[in-house]
PDB file of C-alpha atoms in Angstrom:
ATOM      1  CA  MET A   1     -68.556  14.122 -53.782  1.00 52.00           C
ATOM      2  CA  THR A   2     -69.642  17.518 -52.457  1.00 50.00           C
ATOM      3  CA  ASN A   3     -67.384  20.309 -51.189  1.00 51.00           C
ATOM      4  CA  HIS A   4     -68.207  22.312 -48.092  1.00 51.00           C
ATOM      5  CA  ASP A   5     -66.511  25.248 -49.824  1.00 54.00           C
ATOM      6  CA  GLU A   6     -64.395  25.800 -52.895  1.00 55.00           C
ATOM      7  CA  ALA A   7     -61.148  25.813 -50.910  1.00 59.00           C
ATOM      8  CA  ALA A   8     -61.946  22.295 -49.723  1.00 73.00           C
ATOM      9  CA  ALA A   9     -61.725  20.744 -53.202  1.00 90.00           C
ATOM     10  CA  VAL A  10     -59.132  17.956 -53.357  1.00 95.00           C
ATOM     11  CA  ARG A  11     -56.868  18.024 -56.415  1.00 96.00           C
ATOM     12  CA  PRO A  12     -57.452  15.159 -58.890  1.00 97.00           C
ATOM     13  CA  LEU A  13     -54.184  13.242 -58.450  1.00 98.00           C
ATOM     14  CA  THR A  14     -54.409  13.605 -54.691  1.00 97.00           C
ATOM     15  CA  LEU A  15     -58.002  12.388 -54.676  1.00 97.00           C
ATOM     16  CA  ALA A  16     -56.997   9.332 -56.694  1.00 97.00           C
ATOM     17  CA  TRP A  17     -54.194   8.655 -54.190  1.00 98.00           C
ATOM     18  CA  VAL A  18     -56.608   8.995 -51.272  1.00 98.00           C
ATOM     19  CA  ASN A  19     -59.025   6.590 -52.939  1.00 97.00           C
ATOM     20  CA  ARG A  20     -56.297   3.958 -53.243  1.00 97.00           C
ATOM     21  CA  HIS A  21     -55.920   4.011 -49.458  1.00 98.00           C
ATOM     22  CA  LEU A  22     -59.597   3.574 -48.619  1.00 97.00           C
ATOM     23  CA  GLU A  23     -61.273   0.295 -47.795  1.00 95.00           C
ATOM     24  CA  ALA A  24     -63.117  -1.585 -50.536  1.00 94.00           C
ATOM     25  CA  GLY A  25     -66.465   0.039 -51.216  1.00 94.00           C
ATOM     26  CA  GLU A  26     -65.552   3.345 -49.551  1.00 96.00           C
ATOM     27  CA  ARG A  27     -65.511   6.750 -51.227  1.00 96.00           C
ATOM     28  CA  VAL A  28     -65.006  10.392 -50.337  1.00 97.00           C
ATOM     29  CA  VAL A  29     -68.436  11.973 -50.013  1.00 96.00           C
ATOM     30  CA  ARG A  30     -67.602  15.379 -48.576  1.00 96.00           C
ATOM     31  CA  THR A  31     -64.593  17.632 -48.033  1.00 96.00           C
ATOM     32  CA  GLU A  32     -64.136  20.597 -45.719  1.00 95.00           C
ATOM     33  CA  ALA A  33     -61.230  23.011 -45.394  1.00 92.00           C
ATOM     34  CA  LEU A  34     -59.816  23.225 -41.857  1.00 88.00           C
ATOM     35  CA  HIS A  35     -58.504  26.640 -40.900  1.00 77.00           C
ATOM     36  CA  GLY A  36     -55.854  27.789 -38.445  1.00 62.00           C
ATOM     37  CA  GLY A  37     -52.745  26.110 -39.842  1.00 67.00           C
ATOM     38  CA  ILE A  38     -49.712  28.111 -40.900  1.00 70.00           C
ATOM     39  CA  THR A  39     -47.587  25.841 -43.086  1.00 76.00           C
ATOM     40  CA  ALA A  40     -50.071  23.463 -44.754  1.00 88.00           C
ATOM     41  CA  GLU A  41     -53.515  23.105 -46.271  1.00 93.00           C
ATOM     42  CA  MET A  42     -55.698  20.936 -44.060  1.00 93.00           C
ATOM     43  CA  ARG A  43     -58.894  19.208 -45.163  1.00 96.00           C
ATOM     44  CA  ARG A  44     -61.342  16.938 -43.425  1.00 96.00           C
ATOM     45  CA  LEU A  45     -62.540  14.175 -45.716  1.00 97.00           C
ATOM     46  CA  THR A  46     -65.799  12.440 -44.895  1.00 97.00           C
ATOM     47  CA  ILE A  47     -65.647   8.847 -46.095  1.00 97.00           C
ATOM     48  CA  GLY A  48     -68.788   6.903 -46.950  1.00 97.00           C
ATOM     49  CA  THR A  49     -68.444   3.275 -45.855  1.00 95.00           C
ATOM     50  CA  ARG A  50     -69.927   0.125 -47.354  1.00 94.00           C
ATOM     51  CA  ASP A  51     -72.546  -0.155 -44.607  1.00 92.00           C
ATOM     52  CA  GLY A  52     -73.874   3.359 -45.212  1.00 92.00           C
ATOM     53  CA  ASP A  53     -72.032   4.930 -42.268  1.00 96.00           C
ATOM     54  CA  THR A  54     -69.299   7.573 -42.458  1.00 97.00           C
ATOM     55  CA  ARG A  55     -65.872   8.167 -40.950  1.00 97.00           C
ATOM     56  CA  ASP A  56     -63.501  11.120 -41.196  1.00 97.00           C
ATOM     57  CA  LEU A  57     -59.884  11.423 -42.324  1.00 98.00           C
ATOM     58  CA  VAL A  58     -57.614  14.460 -42.460  1.00 97.00           C
ATOM     59  CA  LEU A  59     -55.494  15.381 -45.484  1.00 97.00           C
ATOM     60  CA  ARG A  60     -52.410  17.528 -44.912  1.00 96.00           C
ATOM     61  CA  THR A  61     -50.855  19.105 -48.012  1.00 97.00           C
ATOM     62  CA  PHE A  62     -47.825  21.382 -48.354  1.00 95.00           C
ATOM     63  CA  VAL A  63     -48.224  23.806 -51.254  1.00 94.00           C
ATOM     64  CA  ASP A  64     -46.180  26.968 -50.743  1.00 92.00           C
ATOM     65  CA  PRO A  65     -42.596  26.841 -52.098  1.00 93.00           C
ATOM     66  CA  PHE A  66     -40.878  26.987 -48.691  1.00 91.00           C
ATOM     67  CA  SER A  67     -42.989  24.155 -47.291  1.00 92.00           C
ATOM     68  CA  VAL A  68     -42.600  22.046 -50.437  1.00 95.00           C
ATOM     69  CA  GLU A  69     -38.831  22.425 -50.137  1.00 95.00           C
ATOM     70  CA  HIS A  70     -38.924  20.954 -46.623  1.00 94.00           C
ATOM     71  CA  ALA A  71     -41.864  18.611 -47.098  1.00 96.00           C
ATOM     72  CA  GLU A  72     -39.908  15.393 -47.560  1.00 96.00           C
ATOM     73  CA  ASP A  73     -38.214  15.853 -44.202  1.00 94.00           C
ATOM     74  CA  TRP A  74     -41.312  17.123 -42.392  1.00 94.00           C
ATOM     75  CA  LEU A  75     -43.740  14.514 -43.662  1.00 96.00           C
ATOM     76  CA  THR A  76     -41.265  11.671 -43.209  1.00 96.00           C
ATOM     77  CA  ARG A  77     -40.790  12.758 -39.622  1.00 94.00           C
ATOM     78  CA  GLU A  78     -44.528  13.130 -39.070  1.00 97.00           C
ATOM     79  CA  ALA A  79     -45.263   9.701 -40.537  1.00 97.00           C
ATOM     80  CA  GLY A  80     -42.588   8.182 -38.311  1.00 95.00           C
ATOM     81  CA  ALA A  81     -43.927   9.976 -35.243  1.00 96.00           C
ATOM     82  CA  LEU A  82     -47.529   8.891 -35.857  1.00 97.00           C
ATOM     83  CA  THR A  83     -46.376   5.295 -36.248  1.00 96.00           C
ATOM     84  CA  LEU A  84     -44.336   5.525 -33.058  1.00 95.00           C
ATOM     85  CA  LEU A  85     -47.211   7.056 -31.095  1.00 96.00           C
ATOM     86  CA  THR A  86     -49.617   4.202 -31.838  1.00 95.00           C
ATOM     87  CA  ASP A  87     -50.647   2.543 -28.550  1.00 92.00           C
ATOM     88  CA  THR A  88     -48.483   4.867 -26.422  1.00 94.00           C
ATOM     89  CA  GLY A  89     -51.391   6.608 -24.728  1.00 94.00           C
ATOM     90  CA  VAL A  90     -50.482   9.939 -26.349  1.00 97.00           C
ATOM     91  CA  PRO A  91     -53.638  10.942 -28.283  1.00 97.00           C
ATOM     92  CA  ALA A  92     -52.300  11.452 -31.798  1.00 98.00           C
ATOM     93  CA  PRO A  93     -53.798  10.757 -35.240  1.00 98.00           C
ATOM     94  CA  GLY A  94     -53.211   7.384 -36.843  1.00 98.00           C
ATOM     95  CA  LEU A  95     -51.182   7.288 -40.036  1.00 98.00           C
ATOM     96  CA  VAL A  96     -53.072   6.167 -43.149  1.00 98.00           C
ATOM     97  CA  ALA A  97     -50.591   7.055 -45.906  1.00 98.00           C
ATOM     98  CA  ALA A  98     -47.831   9.541 -46.732  1.00 98.00           C
ATOM     99  CA  ASP A  99     -46.475  10.907 -50.016  1.00 98.00           C
ATOM    100  CA  PRO A 100     -43.570  13.115 -48.849  1.00 97.00           C
ATOM    101  CA  THR A 101     -42.063  13.618 -52.327  1.00 97.00           C
ATOM    102  CA  ALA A 102     -45.317  14.117 -54.256  1.00 98.00           C
ATOM    103  CA  ALA A 103     -44.674  10.933 -56.214  1.00 98.00           C
ATOM    104  CA  HIS A 104     -48.433  10.400 -56.508  1.00 98.00           C
ATOM    105  CA  CYS A 105     -50.063  13.711 -55.524  1.00 98.00           C
ATOM    106  CA  GLU A 106     -49.811  17.212 -56.956  1.00 97.00           C
ATOM    107  CA  TYR A 107     -48.065  18.296 -53.742  1.00 97.00           C
ATOM    108  CA  PRO A 108     -46.472  16.480 -50.779  1.00 98.00           C
ATOM    109  CA  SER A 109     -49.306  15.080 -48.669  1.00 98.00           C
ATOM    110  CA  LEU A 110     -50.146  12.993 -45.622  1.00 98.00           C
ATOM    111  CA  LEU A 111     -53.411  11.205 -44.840  1.00 98.00           C
ATOM    112  CA  MET A 112     -54.339  10.462 -41.226  1.00 98.00           C
ATOM    113  CA  THR A 113     -57.261   9.639 -39.000  1.00 98.00           C
ATOM    114  CA  HIS A 114     -59.454  12.424 -37.663  1.00 97.00           C
ATOM    115  CA  LEU A 115     -59.514  13.139 -33.925  1.00 96.00           C
ATOM    116  CA  ALA A 116     -62.486  14.441 -31.988  1.00 94.00           C
ATOM    117  CA  GLY A 117     -62.263  17.806 -30.275  1.00 94.00           C
ATOM    118  CA  ARG A 118     -61.250  21.311 -31.252  1.00 92.00           C
ATOM    119  CA  THR A 119     -58.570  23.859 -30.558  1.00 93.00           C
ATOM    120  CA  VAL A 120     -59.482  26.332 -27.815  1.00 94.00           C
ATOM    121  CA  LEU A 121     -57.733  29.699 -27.919  1.00 95.00           C
ATOM    122  CA  ASP A 122     -60.078  31.776 -25.749  1.00 94.00           C
ATOM    123  CA  ASP A 123     -58.955  33.395 -22.518  1.00 96.00           C
ATOM    124  CA  GLU A 124     -61.898  31.809 -20.693  1.00 92.00           C
ATOM    125  CA  GLY A 125     -60.841  28.568 -19.053  1.00 92.00           C
ATOM    126  CA  VAL A 126     -57.104  29.038 -19.608  1.00 95.00           C
ATOM    127  CA  GLU A 127     -56.446  28.384 -15.918  1.00 95.00           C
ATOM    128  CA  THR A 128     -57.908  24.893 -16.402  1.00 94.00           C
ATOM    129  CA  ARG A 129     -56.187  24.154 -19.697  1.00 96.00           C
ATOM    130  CA  VAL A 130     -52.637  25.106 -18.676  1.00 97.00           C
ATOM    131  CA  PRO A 131     -52.215  22.201 -16.214  1.00 97.00           C
ATOM    132  CA  LEU A 132     -53.687  19.843 -18.827  1.00 97.00           C
ATOM    133  CA  LEU A 133     -51.185  21.079 -21.403  1.00 98.00           C
ATOM    134  CA  ALA A 134     -48.361  20.617 -18.916  1.00 98.00           C
ATOM    135  CA  ARG A 135     -49.360  17.036 -18.061  1.00 98.00           C
ATOM    136  CA  GLN A 136     -49.711  16.164 -21.737  1.00 98.00           C
ATOM    137  CA  LEU A 137     -46.260  17.528 -22.520  1.00 98.00           C
ATOM    138  CA  VAL A 138     -44.721  15.552 -19.659  1.00 98.00           C
ATOM    139  CA  ALA A 139     -46.257  12.393 -21.157  1.00 98.00           C
ATOM    140  CA  ILE A 140     -44.764  13.190 -24.571  1.00 98.00           C
ATOM    141  CA  HIS A 141     -41.330  13.774 -23.096  1.00 98.00           C
ATOM    142  CA  ALA A 142     -41.527  10.445 -21.265  1.00 97.00           C
ATOM    143  CA  LEU A 143     -41.523   8.521 -24.564  1.00 97.00           C
ATOM    144  CA  ARG A 144     -38.337   6.605 -25.310  1.00 95.00           C
ATOM    145  CA  PRO A 145     -38.345   5.622 -28.993  1.00 93.00           C
ATOM    146  CA  ALA A 146     -36.075   2.832 -30.165  1.00 91.00           C
ATOM    147  CA  VAL A 147     -34.915   5.135 -32.955  1.00 90.00           C
ATOM    148  CA  ARG A 148     -34.483   8.756 -31.986  1.00 92.00           C
ATOM    149  CA  PRO A 149     -35.702  11.532 -34.300  1.00 93.00           C
ATOM    150  CA  ARG A 150     -33.115  13.975 -35.571  1.00 93.00           C
ATOM    151  CA  ARG A 151     -31.506  16.461 -33.199  1.00 94.00           C
ATOM    152  CA  TYR A 152     -33.343  19.744 -32.752  1.00 94.00           C
ATOM    153  CA  VAL A 153     -32.447  22.739 -34.891  1.00 91.00           C
ATOM    154  CA  ALA A 154     -32.262  26.210 -33.346  1.00 87.00           C
ATOM    155  CA  ARG A 155     -34.672  28.536 -35.135  1.00 87.00           C
ATOM    156  CA  THR A 156     -33.055  31.903 -34.709  1.00 91.00           C
ATOM    157  CA  THR A 157     -29.689  33.552 -34.274  1.00 93.00           C
ATOM    158  CA  ALA A 158     -28.579  36.686 -32.492  1.00 94.00           C
ATOM    159  CA  ASP A 159     -28.190  38.356 -35.886  1.00 94.00           C
ATOM    160  CA  THR A 160     -31.705  37.631 -37.195  1.00 94.00           C
ATOM    161  CA  VAL A 161     -33.754  38.806 -34.210  1.00 95.00           C
ATOM    162  CA  VAL A 162     -36.240  41.566 -35.092  1.00 94.00           C
ATOM    163  CA  THR A 163     -36.685  43.926 -32.156  1.00 95.00           C
ATOM    164  CA  PRO A 164     -40.303  45.198 -32.143  1.00 93.00           C
ATOM    165  CA  SER A 165     -40.881  48.905 -32.600  1.00 91.00           C
ATOM    166  CA  GLY A 166     -41.016  50.626 -29.216  1.00 93.00           C
ATOM    167  CA  ALA A 167     -39.655  47.583 -27.361  1.00 95.00           C
ATOM    168  CA  ASP A 168     -37.457  47.803 -24.269  1.00 95.00           C
ATOM    169  CA  ALA A 169     -34.123  48.251 -26.059  1.00 95.00           C
ATOM    170  CA  VAL A 170     -32.019  47.342 -23.019  1.00 96.00           C
ATOM    171  CA  ALA A 171     -33.956  44.147 -22.325  1.00 97.00           C
ATOM    172  CA  TRP A 172     -33.828  43.057 -25.956  1.00 97.00           C
ATOM    173  CA  ALA A 173     -30.123  43.809 -26.265  1.00 97.00           C
ATOM    174  CA  GLY A 174     -29.539  41.687 -23.182  1.00 97.00           C
ATOM    175  CA  ALA A 175     -31.734  38.897 -24.559  1.00 97.00           C
ATOM    176  CA  ILE A 176     -29.791  38.865 -27.816  1.00 97.00           C
ATOM    177  CA  GLU A 177     -26.553  38.524 -25.873  1.00 97.00           C
ATOM    178  CA  VAL A 178     -28.035  35.568 -23.976  1.00 97.00           C
ATOM    179  CA  ILE A 179     -28.476  33.554 -27.171  1.00 96.00           C
ATOM    180  CA  ARG A 180     -25.008  34.451 -28.459  1.00 96.00           C
ATOM    181  CA  GLU A 181     -23.731  32.052 -25.823  1.00 94.00           C
ATOM    182  CA  PRO A 182     -23.415  28.331 -26.586  1.00 94.00           C
ATOM    183  CA  ALA A 183     -26.495  26.244 -25.769  1.00 94.00           C
ATOM    184  CA  PRO A 184     -26.332  24.705 -22.287  1.00 93.00           C
ATOM    185  CA  PRO A 185     -25.665  20.953 -22.051  1.00 90.00           C
ATOM    186  CA  CYS A 186     -28.865  18.993 -21.716  1.00 87.00           C
ATOM    187  CA  ALA A 187     -30.399  15.549 -21.467  1.00 87.00           C
ATOM    188  CA  GLY A 188     -32.248  14.634 -24.646  1.00 94.00           C
ATOM    189  CA  ARG A 189     -35.992  14.013 -24.766  1.00 96.00           C
ATOM    190  CA  PHE A 190     -38.532  13.166 -27.446  1.00 97.00           C
ATOM    191  CA  LEU A 191     -39.860  16.590 -28.497  1.00 98.00           C
ATOM    192  CA  HIS A 192     -43.018  17.581 -30.321  1.00 98.00           C
ATOM    193  CA  ARG A 193     -41.261  20.848 -31.215  1.00 97.00           C
ATOM    194  CA  ASP A 194     -44.463  22.778 -31.900  1.00 96.00           C
ATOM    195  CA  PHE A 195     -46.470  21.946 -28.789  1.00 98.00           C
ATOM    196  CA  GLN A 196     -48.838  24.867 -28.212  1.00 97.00           C
ATOM    197  CA  PRO A 197     -52.586  25.492 -27.862  1.00 96.00           C
ATOM    198  CA  GLY A 198     -53.129  25.598 -31.622  1.00 94.00           C
ATOM    199  CA  ASN A 199     -51.925  21.994 -31.933  1.00 95.00           C
ATOM    200  CA  VAL A 200     -53.909  20.538 -29.037  1.00 97.00           C
ATOM    201  CA  LEU A 201     -57.533  19.448 -29.331  1.00 96.00           C
ATOM    202  CA  PHE A 202     -59.929  19.733 -26.395  1.00 96.00           C
ATOM    203  CA  ASP A 203     -63.348  18.431 -25.540  1.00 92.00           C
ATOM    204  CA  VAL A 204     -64.976  21.314 -23.692  1.00 79.00           C
ATOM    205  CA  ALA A 205     -68.513  20.631 -22.516  1.00 72.00           C
ATOM    206  CA  PRO A 206     -70.440  23.926 -22.453  1.00 66.00           C
ATOM    207  CA  PRO A 207     -71.088  25.823 -20.353  1.00 61.00           C
ATOM    208  CA  SER A 208     -68.274  24.477 -18.142  1.00 64.00           C
ATOM    209  CA  PRO A 209     -64.750  25.153 -19.464  1.00 60.00           C
ATOM    210  CA  ALA A 210     -63.477  23.689 -16.184  1.00 65.00           C
ATOM    211  CA  ALA A 211     -64.498  20.249 -17.477  1.00 73.00           C
ATOM    212  CA  ALA A 212     -62.112  20.415 -20.445  1.00 85.00           C
ATOM    213  CA  ARG A 213     -60.014  17.398 -21.410  1.00 92.00           C
ATOM    214  CA  ILE A 214     -57.428  16.859 -24.136  1.00 97.00           C
ATOM    215  CA  THR A 215     -58.569  14.634 -27.000  1.00 97.00           C
ATOM    216  CA  GLY A 216     -55.594  14.941 -29.325  1.00 97.00           C
ATOM    217  CA  VAL A 217     -52.212  16.422 -30.175  1.00 98.00           C
ATOM    218  CA  VAL A 218     -51.590  17.149 -33.847  1.00 96.00           C
ATOM    219  CA  ASP A 219     -48.863  18.437 -36.214  1.00 95.00           C
ATOM    220  CA  TRP A 220     -45.891  16.172 -35.516  1.00 96.00           C
ATOM    221  CA  ALA A 221     -43.859  17.342 -38.514  1.00 94.00           C
ATOM    222  CA  GLN A 222     -41.144  18.965 -36.385  1.00 94.00           C
ATOM    223  CA  THR A 223     -40.540  16.011 -34.062  1.00 96.00           C
ATOM    224  CA  SER A 224     -36.986  16.219 -32.724  1.00 96.00           C
ATOM    225  CA  TRP A 225     -34.618  15.084 -29.992  1.00 97.00           C
ATOM    226  CA  GLY A 226     -33.405  17.693 -27.528  1.00 96.00           C
ATOM    227  CA  PRO A 227     -33.975  19.405 -24.173  1.00 97.00           C
ATOM    228  CA  ALA A 228     -37.441  19.381 -22.610  1.00 97.00           C
ATOM    229  CA  ASP A 229     -36.929  23.106 -22.042  1.00 97.00           C
ATOM    230  CA  LEU A 230     -37.325  23.717 -25.784  1.00 97.00           C
ATOM    231  CA  ASP A 231     -40.902  22.431 -25.884  1.00 98.00           C
ATOM    232  CA  VAL A 232     -41.749  24.101 -22.591  1.00 98.00           C
ATOM    233  CA  ALA A 233     -40.313  27.423 -23.738  1.00 98.00           C
ATOM    234  CA  HIS A 234     -42.168  27.258 -27.057  1.00 97.00           C
ATOM    235  CA  CYS A 235     -45.512  26.606 -25.379  1.00 98.00           C
ATOM    236  CA  SER A 236     -44.764  29.292 -22.799  1.00 98.00           C
ATOM    237  CA  THR A 237     -44.226  31.906 -25.501  1.00 98.00           C
ATOM    238  CA  ASN A 238     -47.451  30.933 -27.270  1.00 97.00           C
ATOM    239  CA  LEU A 239     -49.365  31.237 -24.000  1.00 98.00           C
ATOM    240  CA  ALA A 240     -47.774  34.623 -23.338  1.00 98.00           C
ATOM    241  CA  LEU A 241     -48.874  35.943 -26.727  1.00 98.00           C
ATOM    242  CA  LEU A 242     -52.360  34.379 -26.627  1.00 98.00           C
ATOM    243  CA  HIS A 243     -53.312  35.080 -23.031  1.00 98.00           C
ATOM    244  CA  GLY A 244     -50.770  37.558 -21.684  1.00 97.00           C
ATOM    245  CA  PRO A 245     -47.166  37.321 -20.416  1.00 97.00           C
ATOM    246  CA  ALA A 246     -48.192  36.056 -16.965  1.00 97.00           C
ATOM    247  CA  TRP A 247     -49.467  32.799 -18.469  1.00 98.00           C
ATOM    248  CA  GLY A 248     -46.207  32.283 -20.323  1.00 97.00           C
ATOM    249  CA  LEU A 249     -44.300  32.735 -17.092  1.00 97.00           C
ATOM    250  CA  ARG A 250     -46.526  30.207 -15.277  1.00 97.00           C
ATOM    251  CA  PHE A 251     -46.260  27.307 -17.708  1.00 98.00           C
ATOM    252  CA  ALA A 252     -42.800  26.085 -16.675  1.00 97.00           C
ATOM    253  CA  ALA A 253     -43.970  25.789 -13.064  1.00 97.00           C
ATOM    254  CA  ALA A 254     -47.042  23.857 -14.207  1.00 98.00           C
ATOM    255  CA  TYR A 255     -44.785  21.505 -16.187  1.00 98.00           C
ATOM    256  CA  GLU A 256     -42.620  20.822 -13.127  1.00 98.00           C
ATOM    257  CA  GLU A 257     -45.705  20.359 -10.936  1.00 98.00           C
ATOM    258  CA  ALA A 258     -46.825  17.707 -13.422  1.00 98.00           C
ATOM    259  CA  GLY A 259     -43.565  15.816 -12.923  1.00 98.00           C
ATOM    260  CA  GLY A 260     -41.483  17.298 -15.720  1.00 98.00           C
ATOM    261  CA  VAL A 261     -37.777  17.987 -15.271  1.00 96.00           C
ATOM    262  CA  LEU A 262     -36.181  21.139 -16.666  1.00 96.00           C
ATOM    263  CA  ALA A 263     -32.601  22.400 -16.863  1.00 95.00           C
ATOM    264  CA  ALA A 264     -30.725  22.457 -13.576  1.00 93.00           C
ATOM    265  CA  THR A 265     -29.990  26.170 -13.228  1.00 95.00           C
ATOM    266  CA  ALA A 266     -32.002  29.347 -13.620  1.00 94.00           C
ATOM    267  CA  ASP A 267     -29.539  30.647 -16.221  1.00 95.00           C
ATOM    268  CA  GLU A 268     -29.961  27.520 -18.330  1.00 96.00           C
ATOM    269  CA  ARG A 269     -33.745  27.668 -18.134  1.00 96.00           C
ATOM    270  CA  ARG A 270     -33.712  31.350 -19.067  1.00 97.00           C
ATOM    271  CA  TYR A 271     -31.525  30.610 -22.096  1.00 97.00           C
ATOM    272  CA  TRP A 272     -34.172  28.368 -23.654  1.00 97.00           C
ATOM    273  CA  ARG A 273     -37.080  30.661 -22.764  1.00 97.00           C
ATOM    274  CA  VAL A 274     -35.333  33.732 -24.151  1.00 97.00           C
ATOM    275  CA  ARG A 275     -34.345  31.863 -27.315  1.00 96.00           C
ATOM    276  CA  SER A 276     -37.956  30.817 -27.883  1.00 96.00           C
ATOM    277  CA  GLY A 277     -39.224  34.350 -27.352  1.00 96.00           C
ATOM    278  CA  LEU A 278     -36.748  35.762 -29.824  1.00 97.00           C
ATOM    279  CA  VAL A 279     -37.758  33.189 -32.448  1.00 95.00           C
ATOM    280  CA  PHE A 280     -41.227  34.718 -32.435  1.00 94.00           C
ATOM    281  CA  SER A 281     -39.800  38.171 -33.156  1.00 93.00           C
ATOM    282  CA  GLU A 282     -39.236  37.075 -36.754  1.00 89.00           C
ATOM    283  CA  GLU A 283     -42.720  35.703 -37.364  1.00 88.00           C
ATOM    284  CA  VAL A 284     -45.223  37.770 -35.362  1.00 91.00           C
ATOM    285  CA  ARG A 285     -47.474  38.446 -38.359  1.00 87.00           C
ATOM    286  CA  LEU A 286     -47.411  34.794 -39.374  1.00 88.00           C
ATOM    287  CA  VAL A 287     -48.395  33.665 -35.873  1.00 89.00           C
ATOM    288  CA  ALA A 288     -51.061  36.297 -35.234  1.00 92.00           C
ATOM    289  CA  GLN A 289     -53.034  35.828 -38.445  1.00 90.00           C
ATOM    290  CA  PRO A 290     -54.417  32.311 -37.781  1.00 90.00           C
ATOM    291  CA  TRP A 291     -55.338  33.353 -34.248  1.00 93.00           C
ATOM    292  CA  ARG A 292     -57.423  36.200 -35.652  1.00 93.00           C
ATOM    293  CA  GLU A 293     -58.985  33.842 -38.190  1.00 89.00           C
ATOM    294  CA  ALA A 294     -59.916  31.567 -35.272  1.00 90.00           C
ATOM    295  CA  GLY A 295     -61.813  34.399 -33.601  1.00 92.00           C
ATOM    296  CA  ARG A 296     -59.194  36.262 -31.553  1.00 95.00           C
ATOM    297  CA  THR A 297     -59.675  39.389 -33.657  1.00 96.00           C
ATOM    298  CA  GLU A 298     -58.160  41.611 -30.981  1.00 97.00           C
ATOM    299  CA  LEU A 299     -54.758  39.971 -31.448  1.00 97.00           C
ATOM    300  CA  THR A 300     -53.450  42.373 -34.052  1.00 96.00           C
ATOM    301  CA  THR A 301     -49.795  42.214 -35.006  1.00 94.00           C
ATOM    302  CA  ARG A 302     -49.154  45.247 -32.801  1.00 95.00           C
ATOM    303  CA  VAL A 303     -50.866  43.719 -29.762  1.00 96.00           C
ATOM    304  CA  VAL A 304     -48.879  40.502 -30.166  1.00 97.00           C
ATOM    305  CA  GLU A 305     -45.635  42.480 -30.533  1.00 96.00           C
ATOM    306  CA  GLU A 306     -46.403  44.357 -27.309  1.00 97.00           C
ATOM    307  CA  ARG A 307     -47.060  41.102 -25.462  1.00 97.00           C
ATOM    308  CA  LEU A 308     -43.847  39.629 -26.827  1.00 97.00           C
ATOM    309  CA  ASP A 309     -41.897  42.669 -25.647  1.00 97.00           C
ATOM    310  CA  ALA A 310     -43.468  42.442 -22.183  1.00 97.00           C
ATOM    311  CA  TYR A 311     -42.705  38.709 -21.995  1.00 98.00           C
ATOM    312  CA  VAL A 312     -39.075  38.999 -23.106  1.00 98.00           C
ATOM    313  CA  THR A 313     -38.580  41.916 -20.712  1.00 97.00           C
ATOM    314  CA  ALA A 314     -40.057  39.877 -17.850  1.00 97.00           C
ATOM    315  CA  LEU A 315     -37.698  36.990 -18.625  1.00 97.00           C
ATOM    316  CA  MET A 316     -34.720  39.314 -18.543  1.00 97.00           C
ATOM    317  CA  ASP A 317     -35.899  40.964 -15.305  1.00 94.00           C
ATOM    318  CA  ALA A 318     -36.370  37.638 -13.512  1.00 87.00           C
ATOM    319  CA  PRO A 319     -33.662  36.812 -10.972  1.00 78.00           C
ATOM    320  CA  ALA A 320     -31.005  34.468 -12.358  1.00 66.00           C
TER     321      ALA A 320
END
């Protein structure tokens, strides 16, 4: 076996576990670290087959203490989601094996099929990709599993929000008061819970970004049951920080144009969008770093904070 780089090396116990889940006569011939993830190590494993061909798998491993603490829940949910998504038309990886408690591997791990395509985070072509993202999210929310995933968990509180330096103090104070209120009643939907450009794979044929199509949706570890607005708001905030606040403000309309149904009133819709924006206040550095590693070097922590401030302020200025 050869490594594409040192970081790609698979730990011995994990490699033995992977080998037990390969077909007879197959072996791992190459490994490559995949970059851009926040919570897990990701590796592409090239598998040599008996007939001399190759196929690819992806190994997801949680190694940092916080992720290891939550890995049993996250990987169990992801394994369940990938099983559920088989033959649904939603382009998700296929489950090969999962070891959520590290009973066999050095760290909690999940092995899945590899999907074609790549993440696209550039500003060029965003006007084409946003409607595709919206249609894909509508399709996810249309799923009706026989067994629902666990109820969503709110990711911030009014007392943990971190107001960016130089932000509009009045707007942020108002936003914090918005999320002090109880969550609006809502109809439950099957949620990805981290649906955003970094978890969607595209086939973009150069030199025409207008010909883009979605080839996969990955990272199902946060699958939940809750309001469609949560997923829409989360993707909206990501778009606002990646491409500018205007794109975050447009995504909800694109979702509704694609047939999605959001909360009934403007106040209810604003609640979820504001809550999502404030979640990001606590993790701006964590979010911005993989974007820079993916080539968006201009997205410094300060730039992302400024975009977040502009987006939250725009949400609070919008008519209720």
